[in-house]
Tab-separated table of C-alpha atoms in Angstrom:
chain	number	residue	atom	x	y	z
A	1373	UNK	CA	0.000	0.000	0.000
A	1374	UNK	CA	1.235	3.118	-1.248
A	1375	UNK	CA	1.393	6.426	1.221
A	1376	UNK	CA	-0.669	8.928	-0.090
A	1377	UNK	CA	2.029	12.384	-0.534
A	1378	UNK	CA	1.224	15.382	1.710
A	1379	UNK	CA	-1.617	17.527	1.295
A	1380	UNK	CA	-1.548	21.146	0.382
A	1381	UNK	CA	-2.395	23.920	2.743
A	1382	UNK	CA	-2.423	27.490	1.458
A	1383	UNK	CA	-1.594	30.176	3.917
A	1384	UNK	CA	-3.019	33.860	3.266
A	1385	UNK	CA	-2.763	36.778	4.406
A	1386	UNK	CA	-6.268	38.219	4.224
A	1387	UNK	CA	-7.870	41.531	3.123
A	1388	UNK	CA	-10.778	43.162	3.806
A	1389	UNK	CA	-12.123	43.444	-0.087
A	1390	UNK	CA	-14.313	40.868	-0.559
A	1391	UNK	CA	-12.581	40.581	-4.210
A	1392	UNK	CA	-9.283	39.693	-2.997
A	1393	UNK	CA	-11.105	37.114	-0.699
A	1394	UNK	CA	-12.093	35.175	-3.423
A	1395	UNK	CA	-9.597	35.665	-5.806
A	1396	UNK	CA	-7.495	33.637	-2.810
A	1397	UNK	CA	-10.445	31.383	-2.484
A	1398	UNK	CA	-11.100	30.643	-6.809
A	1399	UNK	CA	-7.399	30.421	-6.570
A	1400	UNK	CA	-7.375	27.474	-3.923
A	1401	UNK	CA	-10.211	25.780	-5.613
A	1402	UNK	CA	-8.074	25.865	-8.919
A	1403	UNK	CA	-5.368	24.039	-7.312
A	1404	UNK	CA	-7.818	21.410	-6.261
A	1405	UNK	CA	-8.856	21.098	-9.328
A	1406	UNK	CA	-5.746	20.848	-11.248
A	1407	UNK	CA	-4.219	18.200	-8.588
A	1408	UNK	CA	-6.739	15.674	-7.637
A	1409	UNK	CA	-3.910	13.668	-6.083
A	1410	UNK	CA	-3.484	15.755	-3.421
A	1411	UNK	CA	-6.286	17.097	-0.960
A	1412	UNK	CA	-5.940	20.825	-0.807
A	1413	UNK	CA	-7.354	23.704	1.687
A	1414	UNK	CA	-6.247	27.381	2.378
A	1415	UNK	CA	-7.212	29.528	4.748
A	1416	UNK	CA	-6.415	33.213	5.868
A	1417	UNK	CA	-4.176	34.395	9.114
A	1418	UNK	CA	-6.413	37.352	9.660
A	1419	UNK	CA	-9.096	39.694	7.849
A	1420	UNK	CA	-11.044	37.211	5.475
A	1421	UNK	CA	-12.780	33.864	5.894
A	1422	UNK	CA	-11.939	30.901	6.304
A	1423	UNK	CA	-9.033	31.570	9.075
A	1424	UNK	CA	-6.194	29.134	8.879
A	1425	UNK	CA	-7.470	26.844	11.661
A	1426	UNK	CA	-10.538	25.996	9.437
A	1427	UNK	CA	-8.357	24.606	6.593
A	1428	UNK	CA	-6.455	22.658	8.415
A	1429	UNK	CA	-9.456	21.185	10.537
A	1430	UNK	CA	-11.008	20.755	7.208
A	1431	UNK	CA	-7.806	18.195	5.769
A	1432	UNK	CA	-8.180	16.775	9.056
A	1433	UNK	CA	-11.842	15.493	8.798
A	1434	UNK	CA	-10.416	14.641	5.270
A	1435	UNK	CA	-8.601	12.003	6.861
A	1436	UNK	CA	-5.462	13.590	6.037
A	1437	UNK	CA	-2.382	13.427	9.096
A	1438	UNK	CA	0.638	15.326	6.836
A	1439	UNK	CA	0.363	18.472	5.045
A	1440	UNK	CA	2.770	20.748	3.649
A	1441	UNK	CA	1.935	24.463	3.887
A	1442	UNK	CA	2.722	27.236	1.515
A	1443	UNK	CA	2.279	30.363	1.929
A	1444	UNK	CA	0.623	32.752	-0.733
A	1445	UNK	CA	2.675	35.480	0.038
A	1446	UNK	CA	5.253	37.557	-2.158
A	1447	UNK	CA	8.057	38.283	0.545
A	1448	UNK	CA	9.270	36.685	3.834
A	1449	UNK	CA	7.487	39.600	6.373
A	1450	UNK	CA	5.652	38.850	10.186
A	1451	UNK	CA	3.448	36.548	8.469
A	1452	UNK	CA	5.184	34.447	6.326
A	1453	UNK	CA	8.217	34.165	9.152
A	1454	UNK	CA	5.951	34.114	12.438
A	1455	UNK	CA	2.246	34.432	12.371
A	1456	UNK	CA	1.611	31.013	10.046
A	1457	UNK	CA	4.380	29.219	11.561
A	1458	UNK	CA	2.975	29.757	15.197
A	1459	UNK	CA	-0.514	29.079	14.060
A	1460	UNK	CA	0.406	25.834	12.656
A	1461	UNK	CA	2.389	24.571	15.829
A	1462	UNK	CA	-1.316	25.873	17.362
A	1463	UNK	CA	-2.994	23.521	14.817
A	1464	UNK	CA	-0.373	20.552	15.733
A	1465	UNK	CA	-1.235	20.649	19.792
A	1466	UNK	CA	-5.324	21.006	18.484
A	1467	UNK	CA	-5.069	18.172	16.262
A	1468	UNK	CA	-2.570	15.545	17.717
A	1469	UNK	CA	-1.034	12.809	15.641
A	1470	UNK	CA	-0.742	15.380	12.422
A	1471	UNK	CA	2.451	16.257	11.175
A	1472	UNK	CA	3.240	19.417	8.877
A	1473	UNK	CA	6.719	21.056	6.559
A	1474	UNK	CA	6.765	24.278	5.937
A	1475	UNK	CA	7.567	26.118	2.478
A	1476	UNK	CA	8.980	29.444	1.638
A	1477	UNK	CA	6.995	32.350	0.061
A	1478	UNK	CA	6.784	32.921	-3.670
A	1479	UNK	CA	8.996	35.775	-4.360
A	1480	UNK	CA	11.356	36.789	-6.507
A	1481	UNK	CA	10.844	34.319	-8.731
A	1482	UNK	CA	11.680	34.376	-12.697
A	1483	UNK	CA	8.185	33.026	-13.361
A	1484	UNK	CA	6.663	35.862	-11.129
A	1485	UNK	CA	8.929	38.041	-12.725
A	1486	UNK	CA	7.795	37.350	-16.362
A	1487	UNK	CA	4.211	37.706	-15.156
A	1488	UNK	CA	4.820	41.253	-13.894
A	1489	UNK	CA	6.698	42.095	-17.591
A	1490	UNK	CA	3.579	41.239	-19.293
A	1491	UNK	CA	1.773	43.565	-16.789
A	1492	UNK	CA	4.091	46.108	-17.928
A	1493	UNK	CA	3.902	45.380	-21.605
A	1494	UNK	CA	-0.310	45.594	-21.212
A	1495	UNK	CA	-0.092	48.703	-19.354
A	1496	UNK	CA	2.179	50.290	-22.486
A	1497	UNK	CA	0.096	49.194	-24.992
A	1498	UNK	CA	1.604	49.555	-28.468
A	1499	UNK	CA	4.052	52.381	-27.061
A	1500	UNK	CA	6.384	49.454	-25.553
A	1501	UNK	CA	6.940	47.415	-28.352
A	1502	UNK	CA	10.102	48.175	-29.352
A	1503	UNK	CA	13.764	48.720	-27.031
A	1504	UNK	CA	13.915	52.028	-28.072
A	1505	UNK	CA	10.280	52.605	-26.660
A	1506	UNK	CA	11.304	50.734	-23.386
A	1507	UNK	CA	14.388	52.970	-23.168
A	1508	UNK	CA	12.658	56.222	-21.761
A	1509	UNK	CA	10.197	54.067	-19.458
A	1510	UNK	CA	10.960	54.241	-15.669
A	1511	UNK	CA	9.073	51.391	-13.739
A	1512	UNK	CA	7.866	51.836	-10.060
A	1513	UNK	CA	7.522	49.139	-8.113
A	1514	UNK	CA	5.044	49.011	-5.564
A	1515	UNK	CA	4.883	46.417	-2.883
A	1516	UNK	CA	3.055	46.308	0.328
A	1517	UNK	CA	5.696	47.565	2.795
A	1518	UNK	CA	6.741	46.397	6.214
A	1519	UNK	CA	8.298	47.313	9.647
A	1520	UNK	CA	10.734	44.420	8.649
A	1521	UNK	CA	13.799	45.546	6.839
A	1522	UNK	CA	14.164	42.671	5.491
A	1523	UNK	CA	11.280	42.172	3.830
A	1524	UNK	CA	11.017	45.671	2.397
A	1525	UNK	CA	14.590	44.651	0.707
A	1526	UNK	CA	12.982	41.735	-0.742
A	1527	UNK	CA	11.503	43.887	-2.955
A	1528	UNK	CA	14.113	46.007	-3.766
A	1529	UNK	CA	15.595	42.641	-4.882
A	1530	UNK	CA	12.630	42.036	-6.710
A	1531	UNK	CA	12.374	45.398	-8.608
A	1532	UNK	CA	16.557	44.879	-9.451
A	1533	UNK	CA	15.844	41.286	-11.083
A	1534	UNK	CA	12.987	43.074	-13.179
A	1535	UNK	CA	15.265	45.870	-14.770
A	1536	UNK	CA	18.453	43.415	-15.494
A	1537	UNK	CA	18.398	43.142	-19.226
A	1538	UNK	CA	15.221	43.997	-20.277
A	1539	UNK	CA	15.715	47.652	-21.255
A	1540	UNK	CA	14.307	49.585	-19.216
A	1541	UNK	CA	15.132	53.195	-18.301
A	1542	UNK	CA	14.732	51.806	-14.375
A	1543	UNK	CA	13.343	50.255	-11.947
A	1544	UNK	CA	12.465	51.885	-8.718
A	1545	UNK	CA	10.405	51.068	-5.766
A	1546	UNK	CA	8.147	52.255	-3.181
A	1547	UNK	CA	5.543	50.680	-0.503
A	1548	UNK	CA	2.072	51.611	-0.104
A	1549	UNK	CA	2.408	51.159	4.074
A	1550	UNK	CA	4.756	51.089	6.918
A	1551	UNK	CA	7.703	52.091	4.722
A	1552	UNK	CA	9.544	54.840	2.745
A	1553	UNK	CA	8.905	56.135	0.180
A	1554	UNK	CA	5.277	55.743	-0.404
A	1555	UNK	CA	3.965	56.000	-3.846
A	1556	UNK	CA	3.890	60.079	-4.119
A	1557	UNK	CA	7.490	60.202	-3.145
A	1558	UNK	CA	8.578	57.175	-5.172
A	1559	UNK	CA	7.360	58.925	-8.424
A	1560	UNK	CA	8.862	61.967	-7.488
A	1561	UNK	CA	12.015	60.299	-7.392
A	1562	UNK	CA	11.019	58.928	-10.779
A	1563	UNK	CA	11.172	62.295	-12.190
A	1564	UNK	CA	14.315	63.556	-10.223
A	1565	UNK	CA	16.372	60.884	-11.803
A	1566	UNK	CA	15.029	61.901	-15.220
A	1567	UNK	CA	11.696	59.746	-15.961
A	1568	UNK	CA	9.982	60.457	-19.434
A	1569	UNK	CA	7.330	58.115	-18.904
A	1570	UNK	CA	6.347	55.896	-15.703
A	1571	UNK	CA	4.459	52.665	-15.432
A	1572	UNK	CA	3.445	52.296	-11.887
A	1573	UNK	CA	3.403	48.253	-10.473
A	1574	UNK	CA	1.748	46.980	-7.966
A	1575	UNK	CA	3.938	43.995	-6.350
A	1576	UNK	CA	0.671	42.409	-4.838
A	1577	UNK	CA	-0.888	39.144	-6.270
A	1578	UNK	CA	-4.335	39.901	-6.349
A	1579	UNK	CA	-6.642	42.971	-6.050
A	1580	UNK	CA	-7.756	44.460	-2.717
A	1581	UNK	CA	-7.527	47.188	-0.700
A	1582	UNK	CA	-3.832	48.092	-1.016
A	1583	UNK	CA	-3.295	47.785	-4.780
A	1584	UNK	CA	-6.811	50.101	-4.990
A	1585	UNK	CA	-4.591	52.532	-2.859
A	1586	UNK	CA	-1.455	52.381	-5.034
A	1587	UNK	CA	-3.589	52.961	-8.264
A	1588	UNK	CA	-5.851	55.970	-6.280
A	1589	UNK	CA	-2.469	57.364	-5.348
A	1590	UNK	CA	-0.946	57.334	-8.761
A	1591	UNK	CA	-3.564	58.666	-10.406
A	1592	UNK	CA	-4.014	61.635	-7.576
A	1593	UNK	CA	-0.100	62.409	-8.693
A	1594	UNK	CA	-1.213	62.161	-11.839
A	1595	UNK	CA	-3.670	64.744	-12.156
A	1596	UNK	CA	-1.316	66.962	-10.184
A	1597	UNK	CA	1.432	66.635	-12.799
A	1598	UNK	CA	0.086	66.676	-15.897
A	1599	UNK	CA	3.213	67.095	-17.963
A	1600	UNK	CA	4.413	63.931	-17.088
A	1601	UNK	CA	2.989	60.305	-18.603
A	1602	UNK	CA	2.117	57.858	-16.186
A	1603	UNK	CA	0.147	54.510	-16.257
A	1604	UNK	CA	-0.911	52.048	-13.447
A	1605	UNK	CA	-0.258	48.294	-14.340
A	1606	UNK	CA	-2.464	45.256	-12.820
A	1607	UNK	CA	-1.903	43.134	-10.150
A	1608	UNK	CA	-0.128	39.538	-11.096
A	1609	UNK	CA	-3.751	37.403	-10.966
A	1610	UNK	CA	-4.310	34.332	-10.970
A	1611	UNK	CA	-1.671	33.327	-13.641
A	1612	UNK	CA	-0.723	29.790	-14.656
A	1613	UNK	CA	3.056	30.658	-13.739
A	1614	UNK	CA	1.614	31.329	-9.844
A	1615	UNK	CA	-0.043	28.155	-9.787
A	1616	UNK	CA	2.900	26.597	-10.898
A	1617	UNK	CA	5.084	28.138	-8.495
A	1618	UNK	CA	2.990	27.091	-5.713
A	1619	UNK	CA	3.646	23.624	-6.625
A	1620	UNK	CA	6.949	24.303	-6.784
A	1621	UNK	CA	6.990	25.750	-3.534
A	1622	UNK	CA	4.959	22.561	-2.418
A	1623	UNK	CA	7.439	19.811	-3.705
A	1624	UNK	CA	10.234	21.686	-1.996
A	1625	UNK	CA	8.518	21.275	1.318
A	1626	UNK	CA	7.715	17.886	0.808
A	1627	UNK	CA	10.977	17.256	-0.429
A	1628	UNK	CA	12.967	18.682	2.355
A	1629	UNK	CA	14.737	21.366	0.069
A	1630	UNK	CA	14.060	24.110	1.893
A	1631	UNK	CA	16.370	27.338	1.447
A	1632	UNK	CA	14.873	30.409	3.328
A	1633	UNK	CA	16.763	33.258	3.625
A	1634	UNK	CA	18.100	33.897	7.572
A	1635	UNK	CA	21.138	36.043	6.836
A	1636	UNK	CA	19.429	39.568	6.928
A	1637	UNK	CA	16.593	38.058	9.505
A	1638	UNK	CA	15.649	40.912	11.874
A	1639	UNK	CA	14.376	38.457	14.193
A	1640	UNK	CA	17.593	36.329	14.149
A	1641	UNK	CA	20.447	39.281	13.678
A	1642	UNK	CA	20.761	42.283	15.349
A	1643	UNK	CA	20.599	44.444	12.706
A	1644	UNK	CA	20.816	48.472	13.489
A	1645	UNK	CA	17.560	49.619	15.195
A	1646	UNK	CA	15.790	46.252	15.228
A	1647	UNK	CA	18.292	44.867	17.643
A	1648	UNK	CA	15.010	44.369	20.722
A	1649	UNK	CA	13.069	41.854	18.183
A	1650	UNK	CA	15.760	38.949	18.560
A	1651	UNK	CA	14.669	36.464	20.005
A	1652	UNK	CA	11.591	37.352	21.154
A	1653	UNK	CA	9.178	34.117	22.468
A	1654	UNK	CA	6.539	32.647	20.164
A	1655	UNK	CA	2.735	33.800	19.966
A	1656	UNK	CA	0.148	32.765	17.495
A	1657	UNK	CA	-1.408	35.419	15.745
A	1658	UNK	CA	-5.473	34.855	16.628
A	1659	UNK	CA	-7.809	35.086	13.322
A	1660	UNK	CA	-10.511	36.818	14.523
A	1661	UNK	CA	-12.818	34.306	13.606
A	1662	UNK	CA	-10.879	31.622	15.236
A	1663	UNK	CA	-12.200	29.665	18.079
A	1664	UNK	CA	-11.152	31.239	21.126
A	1665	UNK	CA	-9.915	34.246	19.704
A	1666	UNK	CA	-9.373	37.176	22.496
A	1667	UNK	CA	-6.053	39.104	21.873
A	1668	UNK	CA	-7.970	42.877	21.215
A	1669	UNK	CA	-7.211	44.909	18.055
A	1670	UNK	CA	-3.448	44.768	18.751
A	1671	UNK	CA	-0.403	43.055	17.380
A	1672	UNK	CA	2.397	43.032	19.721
A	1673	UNK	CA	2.710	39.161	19.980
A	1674	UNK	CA	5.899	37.335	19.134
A	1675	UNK	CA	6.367	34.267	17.158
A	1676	UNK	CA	8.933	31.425	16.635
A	1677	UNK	CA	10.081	29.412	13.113
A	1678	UNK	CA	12.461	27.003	11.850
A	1679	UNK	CA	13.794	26.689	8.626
A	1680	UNK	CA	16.714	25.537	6.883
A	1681	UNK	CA	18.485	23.413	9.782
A	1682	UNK	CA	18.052	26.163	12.591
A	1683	UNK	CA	15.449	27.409	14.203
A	1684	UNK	CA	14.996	31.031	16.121
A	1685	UNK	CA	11.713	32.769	17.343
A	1686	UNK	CA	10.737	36.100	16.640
A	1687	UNK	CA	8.103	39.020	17.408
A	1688	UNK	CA	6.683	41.727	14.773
């Protein structure tokens, strides 16, 4: 008798526009589809239904004892690195006998990073076609923005890997929360370094509230300078290359090859200003529609992971 593999458990991070919700949701059930061999569930850490405790309650009446969990994030922030990991050592001491690995998040990824040059190329229309067209276009990247440093490099990474050899004028970045520059202050930049013509990005995988902001935002500069051109690009979606990469991210989990990055890890090194987060002792992060739930309308909790051969706990 052959052991069944692991099931899949997508972790989100949950929004409150009912859009994004179920984009996450059609996205899960497209996974399900597209892998019958596996029993899949996701759930959200906070905001949207169902929370994280619900999918994994759900594989367990499914009969299922091993999962591996992914999470549908972009960049390694409190979430990815605490919140889901302490929730699912939560799930473990709820449900005894089950047994879970944990991947990495999605980003930067080549695939990801083709999807987002298409966004571009849709968002220039017939006026990026050629290299000479792409020369004078300036790209802002937009992602969500954190109080970890870390994570707010990520996409600094991410927005360096999009400009390297495919002709544009540059790539820049900004964050639509918690970090500098926000989006009016990234597109000035834009223009102080010399932009012609800007295609704003959002780094987010599906709509909600914070890619509504970044394209509100943009246009609000717009308007304000009218001499300059300026488009807004879409979200990545729902793209064949994402569901890909989940699986991706799934096999490596499974398969033990697991290679999270812990060298710039705010809750692991003391880096300059962030030194009182090492170390900090493990919390789950309550959904608010878990079972139980009673923690307020703050966030100061800490949270533990391991990863890679180590382990280390953390707060955010």
């Amino acid at each position: 008798m052959t052991t069944p593999p692991p099931a899949l458990l997508i972790a989100g991070h949950g929004t409150r526009d009912d859009a994004g919700a179920e984009a996450f949701r059609d996205f899960v059930r497209e996974l399900d589809r597209r892998h019958p061999e596996l029993p899949v569930a996701g759930g959200f850490i906070e905001l949207s239904p169902p929370p994280l405790g619900d999918a994994v309650t759900e594989l367990v009446e499914r009969g299922v004892r091993r999962f591996a969990a992914v999470p549908l994030m972009l960049v390694s922030a409190g979430h990815a690195k605490g919140d889901i990991p302490a929730a699912l050592a939560r799930e473990k001491e709820r449900h005894p006998g089950i047994s879970y690995t944990y991947g990495r998040p999605l980003g930067p990824h080549p695939a990801l990073l083709n999807v987002l040059e298409r966004r571009l190329d849709e968002a220039l229309g017939t006026a990026g076609r050629t290299p000479e067209d792409l020369a004078d276009v300036t790209v802002l990247l937009v992602g969500r923005g954190s109080t970890d440093p870390d994570a707010n490099a990520e996409v600094h990474k991410a927005a360096r890997l999009l400009w390297e050899g495919r002709g544009y004028a540059g790539v820049e970045t900004a964050f639509v929360s918690l970090a500098a520059p926000d989006v009016p202050s990234g597109l000035d930049r834009c223009v102080k370094l010399g932009a012609r013509r800007i295609v704003v990005l959002p780094y987010f995988l599906f709509t909600g509230i914070l890619p509504d902001r970044v394209r509100h935002q943009t246009e609000g500069w717009a308007a304000a300078h009218p001499q300059v051109e300026v488009r807004s690009a879409d979200v990545i979606g729902p793209e064949p290359e994402l569901l890909d990469l989940v699986m991706e991210r799934y096999a490596e989990a499974v398969e033990g090859d697991l290679r999270m990055n812990c060298d710039s890890c705010v809750y692991r090194i003391a880096l300059p200003g962030f030194e009182d987060k090492v170390g900090l002792p493990q919390q789950p992060h309550f959904h608010p529609d878990d079972e139980g739930h009673d923690h307020g309308s703050g966030h100061g909790h800490g949270h533990g992971h391991q990863h890679g051969g180590h382990a280390h706990s953390h707060a955010h």
